[in-house]
Coordinates of C-alpha atoms in Angstrom, one line a residue:
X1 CA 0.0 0.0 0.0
X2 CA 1.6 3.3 -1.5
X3 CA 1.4 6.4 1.4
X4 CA 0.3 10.0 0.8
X5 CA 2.5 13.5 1.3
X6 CA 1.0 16.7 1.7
X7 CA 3.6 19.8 0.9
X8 CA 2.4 22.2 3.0
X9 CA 3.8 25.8 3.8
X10 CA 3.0 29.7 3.4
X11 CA 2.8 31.1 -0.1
X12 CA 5.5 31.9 -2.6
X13 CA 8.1 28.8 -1.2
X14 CA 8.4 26.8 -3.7
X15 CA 5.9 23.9 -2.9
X16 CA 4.6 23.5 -6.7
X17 CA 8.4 23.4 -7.9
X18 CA 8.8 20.8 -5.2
X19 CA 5.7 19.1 -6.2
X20 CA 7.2 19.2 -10.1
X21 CA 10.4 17.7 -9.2
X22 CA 8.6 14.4 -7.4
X23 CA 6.1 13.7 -9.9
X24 CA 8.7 14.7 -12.9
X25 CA 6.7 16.4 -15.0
X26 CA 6.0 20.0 -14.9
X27 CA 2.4 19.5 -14.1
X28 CA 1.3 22.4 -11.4
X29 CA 1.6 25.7 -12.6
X30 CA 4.7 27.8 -11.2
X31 CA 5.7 31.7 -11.1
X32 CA 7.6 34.2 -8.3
X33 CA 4.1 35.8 -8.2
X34 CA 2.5 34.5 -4.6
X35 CA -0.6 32.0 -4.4
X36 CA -0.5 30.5 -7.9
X37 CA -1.3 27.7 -6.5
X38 CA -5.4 27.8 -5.0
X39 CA -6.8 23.8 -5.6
X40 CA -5.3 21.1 -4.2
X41 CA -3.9 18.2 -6.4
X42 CA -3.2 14.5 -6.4
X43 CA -0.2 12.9 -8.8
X44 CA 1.6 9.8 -8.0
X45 CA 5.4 10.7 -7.3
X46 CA 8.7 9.0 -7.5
X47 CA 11.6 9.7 -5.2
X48 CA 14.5 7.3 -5.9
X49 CA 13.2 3.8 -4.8
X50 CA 9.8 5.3 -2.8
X51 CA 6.5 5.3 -4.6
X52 CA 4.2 7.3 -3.3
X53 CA 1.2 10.1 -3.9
X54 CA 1.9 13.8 -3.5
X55 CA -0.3 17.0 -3.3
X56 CA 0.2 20.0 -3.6
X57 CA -1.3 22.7 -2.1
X58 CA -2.1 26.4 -1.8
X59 CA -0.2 28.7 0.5
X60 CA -1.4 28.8 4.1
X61 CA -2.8 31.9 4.8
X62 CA -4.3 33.5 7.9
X63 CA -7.4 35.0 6.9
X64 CA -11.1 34.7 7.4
X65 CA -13.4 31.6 6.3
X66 CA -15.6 33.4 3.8
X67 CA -12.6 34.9 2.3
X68 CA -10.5 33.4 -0.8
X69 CA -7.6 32.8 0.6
X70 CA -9.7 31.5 3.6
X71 CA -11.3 29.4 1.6
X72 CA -8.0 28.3 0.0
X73 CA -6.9 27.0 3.5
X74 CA -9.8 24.9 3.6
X75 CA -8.9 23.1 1.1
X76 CA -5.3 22.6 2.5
X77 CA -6.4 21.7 5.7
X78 CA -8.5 18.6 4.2
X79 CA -5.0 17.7 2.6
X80 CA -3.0 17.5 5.6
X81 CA -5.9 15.5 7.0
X82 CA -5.8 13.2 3.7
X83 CA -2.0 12.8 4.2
X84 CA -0.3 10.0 5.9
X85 CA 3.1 12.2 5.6
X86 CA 3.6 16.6 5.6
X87 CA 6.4 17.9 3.9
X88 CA 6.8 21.4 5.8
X89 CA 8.3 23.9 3.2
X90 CA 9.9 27.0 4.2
X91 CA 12.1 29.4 2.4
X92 CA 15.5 29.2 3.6
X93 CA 16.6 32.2 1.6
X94 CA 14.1 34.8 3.4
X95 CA 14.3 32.7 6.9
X96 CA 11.5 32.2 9.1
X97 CA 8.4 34.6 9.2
X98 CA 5.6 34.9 11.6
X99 CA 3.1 32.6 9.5
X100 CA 5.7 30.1 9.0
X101 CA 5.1 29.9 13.2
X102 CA 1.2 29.4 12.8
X103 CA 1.2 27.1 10.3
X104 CA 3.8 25.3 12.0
X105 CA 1.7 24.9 15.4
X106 CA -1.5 23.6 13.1
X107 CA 0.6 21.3 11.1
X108 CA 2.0 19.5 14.7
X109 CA -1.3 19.9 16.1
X110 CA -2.4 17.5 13.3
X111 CA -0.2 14.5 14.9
X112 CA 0.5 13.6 11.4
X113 CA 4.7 12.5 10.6
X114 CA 6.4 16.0 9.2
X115 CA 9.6 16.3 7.3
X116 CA 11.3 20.1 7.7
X117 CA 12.1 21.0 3.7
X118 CA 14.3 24.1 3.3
X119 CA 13.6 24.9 0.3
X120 CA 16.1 27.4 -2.2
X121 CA 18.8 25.8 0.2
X122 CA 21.0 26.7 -3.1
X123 CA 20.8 30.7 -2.4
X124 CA 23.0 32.9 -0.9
X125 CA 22.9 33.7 2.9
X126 CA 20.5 30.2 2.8
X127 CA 22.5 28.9 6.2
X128 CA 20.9 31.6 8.2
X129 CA 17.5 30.4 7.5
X130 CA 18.6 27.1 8.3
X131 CA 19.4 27.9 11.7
X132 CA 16.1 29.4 12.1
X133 CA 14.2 26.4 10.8
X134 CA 15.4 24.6 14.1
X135 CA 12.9 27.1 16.2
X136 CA 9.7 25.6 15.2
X137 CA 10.2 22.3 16.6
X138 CA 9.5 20.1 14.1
X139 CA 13.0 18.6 13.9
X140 CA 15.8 18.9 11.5
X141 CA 15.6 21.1 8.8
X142 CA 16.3 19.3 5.2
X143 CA 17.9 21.4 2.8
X144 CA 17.0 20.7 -0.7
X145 CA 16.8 23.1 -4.0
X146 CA 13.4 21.8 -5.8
X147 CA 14.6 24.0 -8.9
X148 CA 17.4 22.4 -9.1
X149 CA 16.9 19.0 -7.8
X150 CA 19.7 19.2 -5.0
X151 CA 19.0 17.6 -1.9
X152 CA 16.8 14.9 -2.4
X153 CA 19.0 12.0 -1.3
X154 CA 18.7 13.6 1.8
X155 CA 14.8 13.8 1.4
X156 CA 14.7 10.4 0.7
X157 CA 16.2 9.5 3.9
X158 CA 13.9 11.9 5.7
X159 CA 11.1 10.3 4.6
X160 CA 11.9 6.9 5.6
X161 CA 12.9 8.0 9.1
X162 CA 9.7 9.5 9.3
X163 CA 7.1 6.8 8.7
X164 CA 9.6 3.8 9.3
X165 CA 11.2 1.4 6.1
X166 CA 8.1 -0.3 6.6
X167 CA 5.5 1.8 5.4
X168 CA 8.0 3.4 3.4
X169 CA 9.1 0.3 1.2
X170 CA 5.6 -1.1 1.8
X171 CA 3.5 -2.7 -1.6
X172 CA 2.7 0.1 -4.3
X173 CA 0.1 0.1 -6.7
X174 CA 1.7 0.5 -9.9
X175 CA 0.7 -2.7 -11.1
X176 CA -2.9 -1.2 -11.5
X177 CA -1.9 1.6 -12.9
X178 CA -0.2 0.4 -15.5
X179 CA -3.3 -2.1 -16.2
X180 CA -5.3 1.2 -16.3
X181 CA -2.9 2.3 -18.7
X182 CA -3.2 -0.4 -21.1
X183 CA -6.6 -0.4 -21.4
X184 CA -6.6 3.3 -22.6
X185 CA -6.7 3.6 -26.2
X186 CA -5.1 6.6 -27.9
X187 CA -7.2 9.3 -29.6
X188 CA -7.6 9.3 -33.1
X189 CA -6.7 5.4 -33.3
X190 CA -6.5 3.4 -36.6
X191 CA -8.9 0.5 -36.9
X192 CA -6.8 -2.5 -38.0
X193 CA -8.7 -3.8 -40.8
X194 CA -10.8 -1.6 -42.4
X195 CA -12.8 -4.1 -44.5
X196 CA -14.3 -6.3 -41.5
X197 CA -17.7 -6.9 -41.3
X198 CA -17.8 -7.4 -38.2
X199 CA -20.1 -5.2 -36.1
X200 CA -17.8 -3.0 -33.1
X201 CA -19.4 -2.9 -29.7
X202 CA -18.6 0.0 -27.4
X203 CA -16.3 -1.0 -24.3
X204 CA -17.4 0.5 -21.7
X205 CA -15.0 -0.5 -19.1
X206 CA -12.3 1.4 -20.5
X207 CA -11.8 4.8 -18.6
X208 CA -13.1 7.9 -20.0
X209 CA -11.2 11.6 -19.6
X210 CA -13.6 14.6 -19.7
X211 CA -12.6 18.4 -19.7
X212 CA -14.7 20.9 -18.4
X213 CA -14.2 24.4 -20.1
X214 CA -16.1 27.7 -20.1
X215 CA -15.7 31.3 -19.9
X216 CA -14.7 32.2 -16.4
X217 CA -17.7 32.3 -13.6
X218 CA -19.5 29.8 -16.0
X219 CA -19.9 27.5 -13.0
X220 CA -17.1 25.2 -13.9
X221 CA -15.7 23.9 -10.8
X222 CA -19.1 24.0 -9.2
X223 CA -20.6 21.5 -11.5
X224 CA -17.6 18.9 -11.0
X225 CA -18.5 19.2 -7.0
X226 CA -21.8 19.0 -7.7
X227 CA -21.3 15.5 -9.7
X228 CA -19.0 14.0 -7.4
X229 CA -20.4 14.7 -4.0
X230 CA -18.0 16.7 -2.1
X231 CA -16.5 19.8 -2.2
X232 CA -13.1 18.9 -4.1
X233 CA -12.7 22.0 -5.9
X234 CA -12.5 25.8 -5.1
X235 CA -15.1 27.5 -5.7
X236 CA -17.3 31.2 -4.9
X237 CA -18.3 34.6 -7.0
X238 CA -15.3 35.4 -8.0
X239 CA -14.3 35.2 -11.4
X240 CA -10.8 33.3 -12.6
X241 CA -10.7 31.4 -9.3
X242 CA -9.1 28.1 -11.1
X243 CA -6.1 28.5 -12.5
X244 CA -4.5 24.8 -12.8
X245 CA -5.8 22.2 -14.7
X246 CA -7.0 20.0 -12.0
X247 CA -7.6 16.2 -12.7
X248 CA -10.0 14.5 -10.1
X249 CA -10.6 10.5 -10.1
X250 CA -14.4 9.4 -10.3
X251 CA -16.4 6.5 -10.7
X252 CA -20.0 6.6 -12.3
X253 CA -22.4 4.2 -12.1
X254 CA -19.4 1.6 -12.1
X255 CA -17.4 3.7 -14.8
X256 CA -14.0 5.1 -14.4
X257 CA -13.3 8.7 -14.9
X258 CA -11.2 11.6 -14.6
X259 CA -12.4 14.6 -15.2
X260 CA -10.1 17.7 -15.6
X261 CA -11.4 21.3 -14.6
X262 CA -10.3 23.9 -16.6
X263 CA -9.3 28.1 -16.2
X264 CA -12.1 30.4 -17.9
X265 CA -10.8 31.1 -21.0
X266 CA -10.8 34.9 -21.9
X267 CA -10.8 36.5 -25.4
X268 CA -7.1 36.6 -25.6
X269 CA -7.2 40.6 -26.1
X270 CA -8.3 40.3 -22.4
X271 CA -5.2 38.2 -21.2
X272 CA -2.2 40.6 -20.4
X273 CA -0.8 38.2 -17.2
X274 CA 1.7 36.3 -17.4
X275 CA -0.2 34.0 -15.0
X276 CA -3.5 34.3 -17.1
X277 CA -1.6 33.0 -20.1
X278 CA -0.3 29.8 -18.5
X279 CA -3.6 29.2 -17.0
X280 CA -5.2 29.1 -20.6
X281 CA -2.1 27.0 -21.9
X282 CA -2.6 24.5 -19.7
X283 CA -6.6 24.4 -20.1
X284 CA -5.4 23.8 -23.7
X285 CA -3.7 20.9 -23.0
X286 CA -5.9 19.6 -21.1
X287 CA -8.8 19.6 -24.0
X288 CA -6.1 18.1 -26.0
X289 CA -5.8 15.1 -23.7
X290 CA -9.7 14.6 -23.1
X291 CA -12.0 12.8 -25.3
X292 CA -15.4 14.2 -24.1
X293 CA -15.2 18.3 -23.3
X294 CA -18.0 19.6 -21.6
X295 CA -18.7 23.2 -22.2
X296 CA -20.3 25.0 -19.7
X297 CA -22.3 27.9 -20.9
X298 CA -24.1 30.8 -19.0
X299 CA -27.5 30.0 -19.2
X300 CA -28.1 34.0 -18.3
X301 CA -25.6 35.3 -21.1
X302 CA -25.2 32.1 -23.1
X303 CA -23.2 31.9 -26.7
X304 CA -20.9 34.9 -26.5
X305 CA -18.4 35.2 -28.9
X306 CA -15.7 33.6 -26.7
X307 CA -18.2 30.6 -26.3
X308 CA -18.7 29.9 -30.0
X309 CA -14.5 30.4 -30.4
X310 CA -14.1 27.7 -27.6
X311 CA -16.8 25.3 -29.7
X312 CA -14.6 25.8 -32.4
X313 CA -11.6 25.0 -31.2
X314 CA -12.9 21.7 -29.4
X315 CA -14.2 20.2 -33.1
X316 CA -10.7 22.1 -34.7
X317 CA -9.1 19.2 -32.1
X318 CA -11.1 16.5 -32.6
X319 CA -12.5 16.1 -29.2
X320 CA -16.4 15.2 -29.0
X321 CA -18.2 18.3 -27.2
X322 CA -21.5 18.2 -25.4
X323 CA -22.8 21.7 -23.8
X324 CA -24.2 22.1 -20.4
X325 CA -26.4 25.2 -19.8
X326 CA -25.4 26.0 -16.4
X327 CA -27.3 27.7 -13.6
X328 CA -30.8 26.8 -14.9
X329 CA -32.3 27.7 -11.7
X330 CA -31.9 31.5 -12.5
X331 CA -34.2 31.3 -15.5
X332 CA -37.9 32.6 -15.3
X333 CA -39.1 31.0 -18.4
X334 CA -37.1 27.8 -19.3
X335 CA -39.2 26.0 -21.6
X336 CA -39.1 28.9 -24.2
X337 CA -35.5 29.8 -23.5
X338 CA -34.7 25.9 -23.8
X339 CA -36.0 26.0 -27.6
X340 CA -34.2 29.1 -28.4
X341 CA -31.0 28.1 -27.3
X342 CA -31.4 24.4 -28.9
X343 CA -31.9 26.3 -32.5
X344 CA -29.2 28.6 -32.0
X345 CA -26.6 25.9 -31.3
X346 CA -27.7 24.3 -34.8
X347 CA -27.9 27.2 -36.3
X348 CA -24.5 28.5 -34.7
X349 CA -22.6 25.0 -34.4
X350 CA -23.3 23.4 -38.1
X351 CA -19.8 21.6 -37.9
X352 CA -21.4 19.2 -35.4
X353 CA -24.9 19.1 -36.0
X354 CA -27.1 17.2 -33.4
X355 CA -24.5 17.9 -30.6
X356 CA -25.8 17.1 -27.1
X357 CA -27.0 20.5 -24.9
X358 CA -28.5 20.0 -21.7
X359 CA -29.4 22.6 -19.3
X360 CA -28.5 21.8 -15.6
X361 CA -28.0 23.6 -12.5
X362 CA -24.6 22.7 -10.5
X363 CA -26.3 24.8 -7.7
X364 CA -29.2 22.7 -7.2
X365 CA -27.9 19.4 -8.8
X366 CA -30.6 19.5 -11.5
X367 CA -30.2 17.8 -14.6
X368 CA -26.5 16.1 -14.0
X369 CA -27.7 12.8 -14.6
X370 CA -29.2 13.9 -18.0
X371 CA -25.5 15.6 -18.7
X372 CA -24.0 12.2 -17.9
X373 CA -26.3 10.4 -20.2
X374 CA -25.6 13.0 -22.8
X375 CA -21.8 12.2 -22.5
X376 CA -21.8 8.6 -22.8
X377 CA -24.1 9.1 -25.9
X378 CA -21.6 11.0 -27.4
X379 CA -18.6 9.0 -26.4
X380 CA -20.4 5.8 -28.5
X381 CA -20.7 8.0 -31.4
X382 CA -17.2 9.3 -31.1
X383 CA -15.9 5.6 -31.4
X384 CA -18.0 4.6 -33.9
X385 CA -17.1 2.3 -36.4
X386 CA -18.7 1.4 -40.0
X387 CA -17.6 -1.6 -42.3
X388 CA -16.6 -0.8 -45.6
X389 CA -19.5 -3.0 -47.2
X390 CA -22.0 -0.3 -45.9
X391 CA -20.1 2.5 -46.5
X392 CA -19.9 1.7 -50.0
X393 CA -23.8 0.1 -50.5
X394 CA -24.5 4.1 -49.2
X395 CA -22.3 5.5 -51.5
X396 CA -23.7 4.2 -54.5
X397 CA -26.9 5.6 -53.4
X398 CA -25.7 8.9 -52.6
X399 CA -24.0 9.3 -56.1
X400 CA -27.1 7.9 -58.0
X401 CA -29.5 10.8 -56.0
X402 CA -26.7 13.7 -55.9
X403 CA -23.5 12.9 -58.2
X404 CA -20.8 15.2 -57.4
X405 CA -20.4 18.1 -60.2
X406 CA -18.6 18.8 -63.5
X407 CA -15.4 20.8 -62.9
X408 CA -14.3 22.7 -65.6
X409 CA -15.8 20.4 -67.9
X410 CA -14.5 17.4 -66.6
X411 CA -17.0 14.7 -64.3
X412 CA -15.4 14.3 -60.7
X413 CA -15.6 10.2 -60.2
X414 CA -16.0 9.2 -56.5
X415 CA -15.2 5.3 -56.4
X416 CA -14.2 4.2 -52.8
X417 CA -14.8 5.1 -49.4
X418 CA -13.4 3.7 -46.2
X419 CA -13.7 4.3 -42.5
X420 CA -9.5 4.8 -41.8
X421 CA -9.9 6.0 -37.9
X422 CA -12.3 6.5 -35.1
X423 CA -12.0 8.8 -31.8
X424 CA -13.2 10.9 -34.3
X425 CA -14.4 9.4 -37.2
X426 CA -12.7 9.3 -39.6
X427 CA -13.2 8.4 -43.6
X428 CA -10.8 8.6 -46.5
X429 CA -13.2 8.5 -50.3
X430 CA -11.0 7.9 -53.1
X431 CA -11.6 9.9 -56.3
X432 CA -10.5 11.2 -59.2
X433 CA -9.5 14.9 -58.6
X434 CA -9.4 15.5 -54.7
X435 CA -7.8 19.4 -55.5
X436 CA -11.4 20.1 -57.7
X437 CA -13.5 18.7 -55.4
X438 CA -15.9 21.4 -54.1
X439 CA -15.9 21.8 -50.1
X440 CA -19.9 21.9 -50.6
X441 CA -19.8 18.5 -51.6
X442 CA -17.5 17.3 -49.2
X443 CA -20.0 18.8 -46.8
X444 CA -22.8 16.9 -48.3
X445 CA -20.8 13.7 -47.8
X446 CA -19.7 14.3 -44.0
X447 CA -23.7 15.4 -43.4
X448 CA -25.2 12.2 -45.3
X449 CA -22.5 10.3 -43.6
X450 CA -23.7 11.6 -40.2
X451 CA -27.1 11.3 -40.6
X452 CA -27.1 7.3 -42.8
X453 CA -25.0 5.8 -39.7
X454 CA -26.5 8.0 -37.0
X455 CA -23.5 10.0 -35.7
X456 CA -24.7 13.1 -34.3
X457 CA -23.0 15.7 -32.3
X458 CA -19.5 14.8 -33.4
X459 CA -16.4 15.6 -35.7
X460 CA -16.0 14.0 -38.9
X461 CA -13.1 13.9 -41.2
X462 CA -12.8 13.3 -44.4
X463 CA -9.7 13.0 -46.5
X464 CA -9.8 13.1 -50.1
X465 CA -7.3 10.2 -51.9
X466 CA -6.4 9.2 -55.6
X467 CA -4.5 6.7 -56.7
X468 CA -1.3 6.5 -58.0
X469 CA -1.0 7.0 -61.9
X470 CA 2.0 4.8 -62.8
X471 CA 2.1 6.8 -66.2
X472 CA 1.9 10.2 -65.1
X473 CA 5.4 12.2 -65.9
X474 CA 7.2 10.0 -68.1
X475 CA 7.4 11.9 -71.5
X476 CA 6.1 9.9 -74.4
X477 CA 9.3 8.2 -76.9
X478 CA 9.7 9.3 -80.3
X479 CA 10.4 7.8 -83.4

């Protein structure tokens, strides 16, 4: 059984850097600017031989409840309770300052093991803070540069004198997390042979990754609490709380899932921080890595520009989107509203005709269970396969009703088509002149295609192909 650490300390110490340097990746966001850091979050972590689960955390702060940064230490006190192991960070550069006292007093209060971390150990003047560390009681003071990954042998043996070679060494889990692994098929993955007839079935124990992305104050983080049961996530009226990309493990009706919150995305003419701009970066990657992205709209101020550029983006990607109409409870007339807002995302959203909307309420809970339906739908379609024999029985009937058009004189021929990938769909039809083929009739195709094998709500690519001429180039011989 793997343990759990906690890094825990006062803003602006270097606890995400630390946190970067375990896990080995440069997952949480870092900059000198303090309280980057506002949700907690879980990553497995590797130090040397000891396998384990870290989180970071935001920077302890003494300040009221109802406040952000109050509610920020909520969230951090529920990880040193989670934690089987605290890692208290101070900054041995600046020395020892009257929070790093406080939080000291709550973190032995806890009863939990703590390793001392000096942090930016590397600095100059560094030893004087050092000396300090021994004050707060909580033993000797490890110096270690998380920037520059010095001290961690030293860490290492910290940790093992802390929670004993037992626990330290004890059984880890990587076993099913690599099974987890395996079973996760990549996005936009080739189907073997293209030419079966045999019919795909959906596997549905395979886990499933779903963003959540919006404008900012679209209810984002609310909505993942709201379908997991507990308060996981940060959340009150301000806008641009979020800022990571935070991942949070879930199981659904027996499903696995992980699904990623996001930072409201801003027109970029809006984003002039630094901080802003890594916050959207790492949104980005985050849609990149999901297959289902949920975009939560305003239901007050719904389809702004921003919105429909965040749509685009999604289907530009690949990913399969479904829309959630968030705080449903603030409309007077919903029925009315519901049908104007389901014509105005056909009529605004033509790339994906038939995509799932739902209006919910993460406030109240209404409607989740609908949104969850909405996203399995879609997944099925997304990994929808069609054999070859029907693609090709429906286009002979699409080119006997609607043949494709004479370009400059010449009759475009259309004599194959083939399902080459799903995750999203995707066809390649072999013709005779893919560079005069009009994108209306390509259009035609990819709707005819959508609506013959019922594949709403999703991306579909086609690619045009001819073959080879073996003649083309070679100049004729003369006599």
């Amino acid at each position: 059984m793997t343990f759990k650490v906690a890094i825990i300390g006062r803003p602006n110490v270097g606890k995400s850097t630390l946190f970067n340097r375990l896990v080995g990746r440069k997952l949480a966001l870092v900059d000198d600017t303090p309280g980057v850091t506002r949700d907690r979050r879980v990553h497995a972590a590797k130090l040397y031989d000891l396998h384990f689960d870290v989180i970071d955390t935001a920077g302890f702060e003494d300040a009221g409840a109802s406040t952000l940064p109050g509610r920020m230490r909520a969230q951090t006190e529920i990880a040193i309770h989670e934690a089987d192991l605290i890692f208290f960070t101070i900054d041995a550069k600046s020395g020892l300052l009257p929070d790093d006292r406080t939080f000291a007093e709550i973190v032995r209060k806890s009863g939990k093991p703590v390793v001392l971390v000096a942090n930016k150990a590397e600095a100059k003047g560094a030893q004087g803070g050092m000396l300090e560390a021994w004050e707060l009681g909580l033993g000797e003071p490890i110096p270690v540069s998380a920037e520059h990954g010095q001290g961690m042998p030293d860490l290492r043996d910290a940790v093992i004198a802390a929670i004993g070679e037992a626990r330290a060494f004890g059984e880890d889990e990587e076993g099913e997390d690599d099974e987890i692994a395996a079973t996760e098929v990549l996005i936009g993955e080739d189907i073997a042979d293209p030419d079966a007839e045999d019919v795909h079935t959906y596997d549905d124990t395979k886990p499933m990754r779903i963003a959540v992305v919006g404008r900012p104050n679209a209810g984002k983080s609310t909505l993942i609490n709201a379908l997991i049961g507990e308060e996981r996530l940060l959340t009150g009226p301000e806008a641009g709380i979020t800022r990571d990309s935070i991942s949070v493990d879930w199981d659904w009706h027996g499903r696995r899932l992980k699904l990623f919150d996001t930072a409201g995305m801003r027109r970029k003419a809006r984003i002039h921080e630094k901080l802003e701009v890594m916050s959207v970066q790492d949104g980005l990657r985050a849609i990149r890595f999901a297959e289902i992205v949920i975009i939560v709209l305003d239901a007050t101020i719904p389809f702004e520009k921003q919105d429909l550029q965040i749509a685009d983006l999604i289907i530009r990607e690949g990913r399969a989107p479904v829309i959630a109409f968030n705080k449903w409870d603030l409309i007077d007339h919903p029925q009315e509203l519901l049908a104007e807002l389901r014509e105005k995302t056909e009529r605004l959203l033509p790339q994906v005709r038939g995509i799932q909307a739902v209006p919910v309420s993460a406030e109240t809970g209404r409607g989740l269970d609908k949104l969850m339906d909405a996203v399995l739908r879609t997944h099925k379609v997304w990994n929808s396969r069609v054999s070859t024999g029907k693609l090709n029985r429906w286009l002979e009937a699409i080119l006997a009703h609607h043949p494709p058009p004479a370009v400059a004189g010449r009759r475009l021929k259309v004599k194959y088509v083939t399902q080459a990938k799903t995750r999203p769909p995707g066809f390649v039809v072999q013709c005779s002149r893919p560079d005069a083929m009009p994108q209306s009739y390509v259009r035609y195709l990819s709707n005819s295609l959508r609506e013959a094998f019922d594949m709403p709500g999703v991306p579909i690519r086609i690619a045009l192909r001819t073959s080879d001429n073996p003649f083309a180039g070679r100049a004729k011989k003369r006599n």
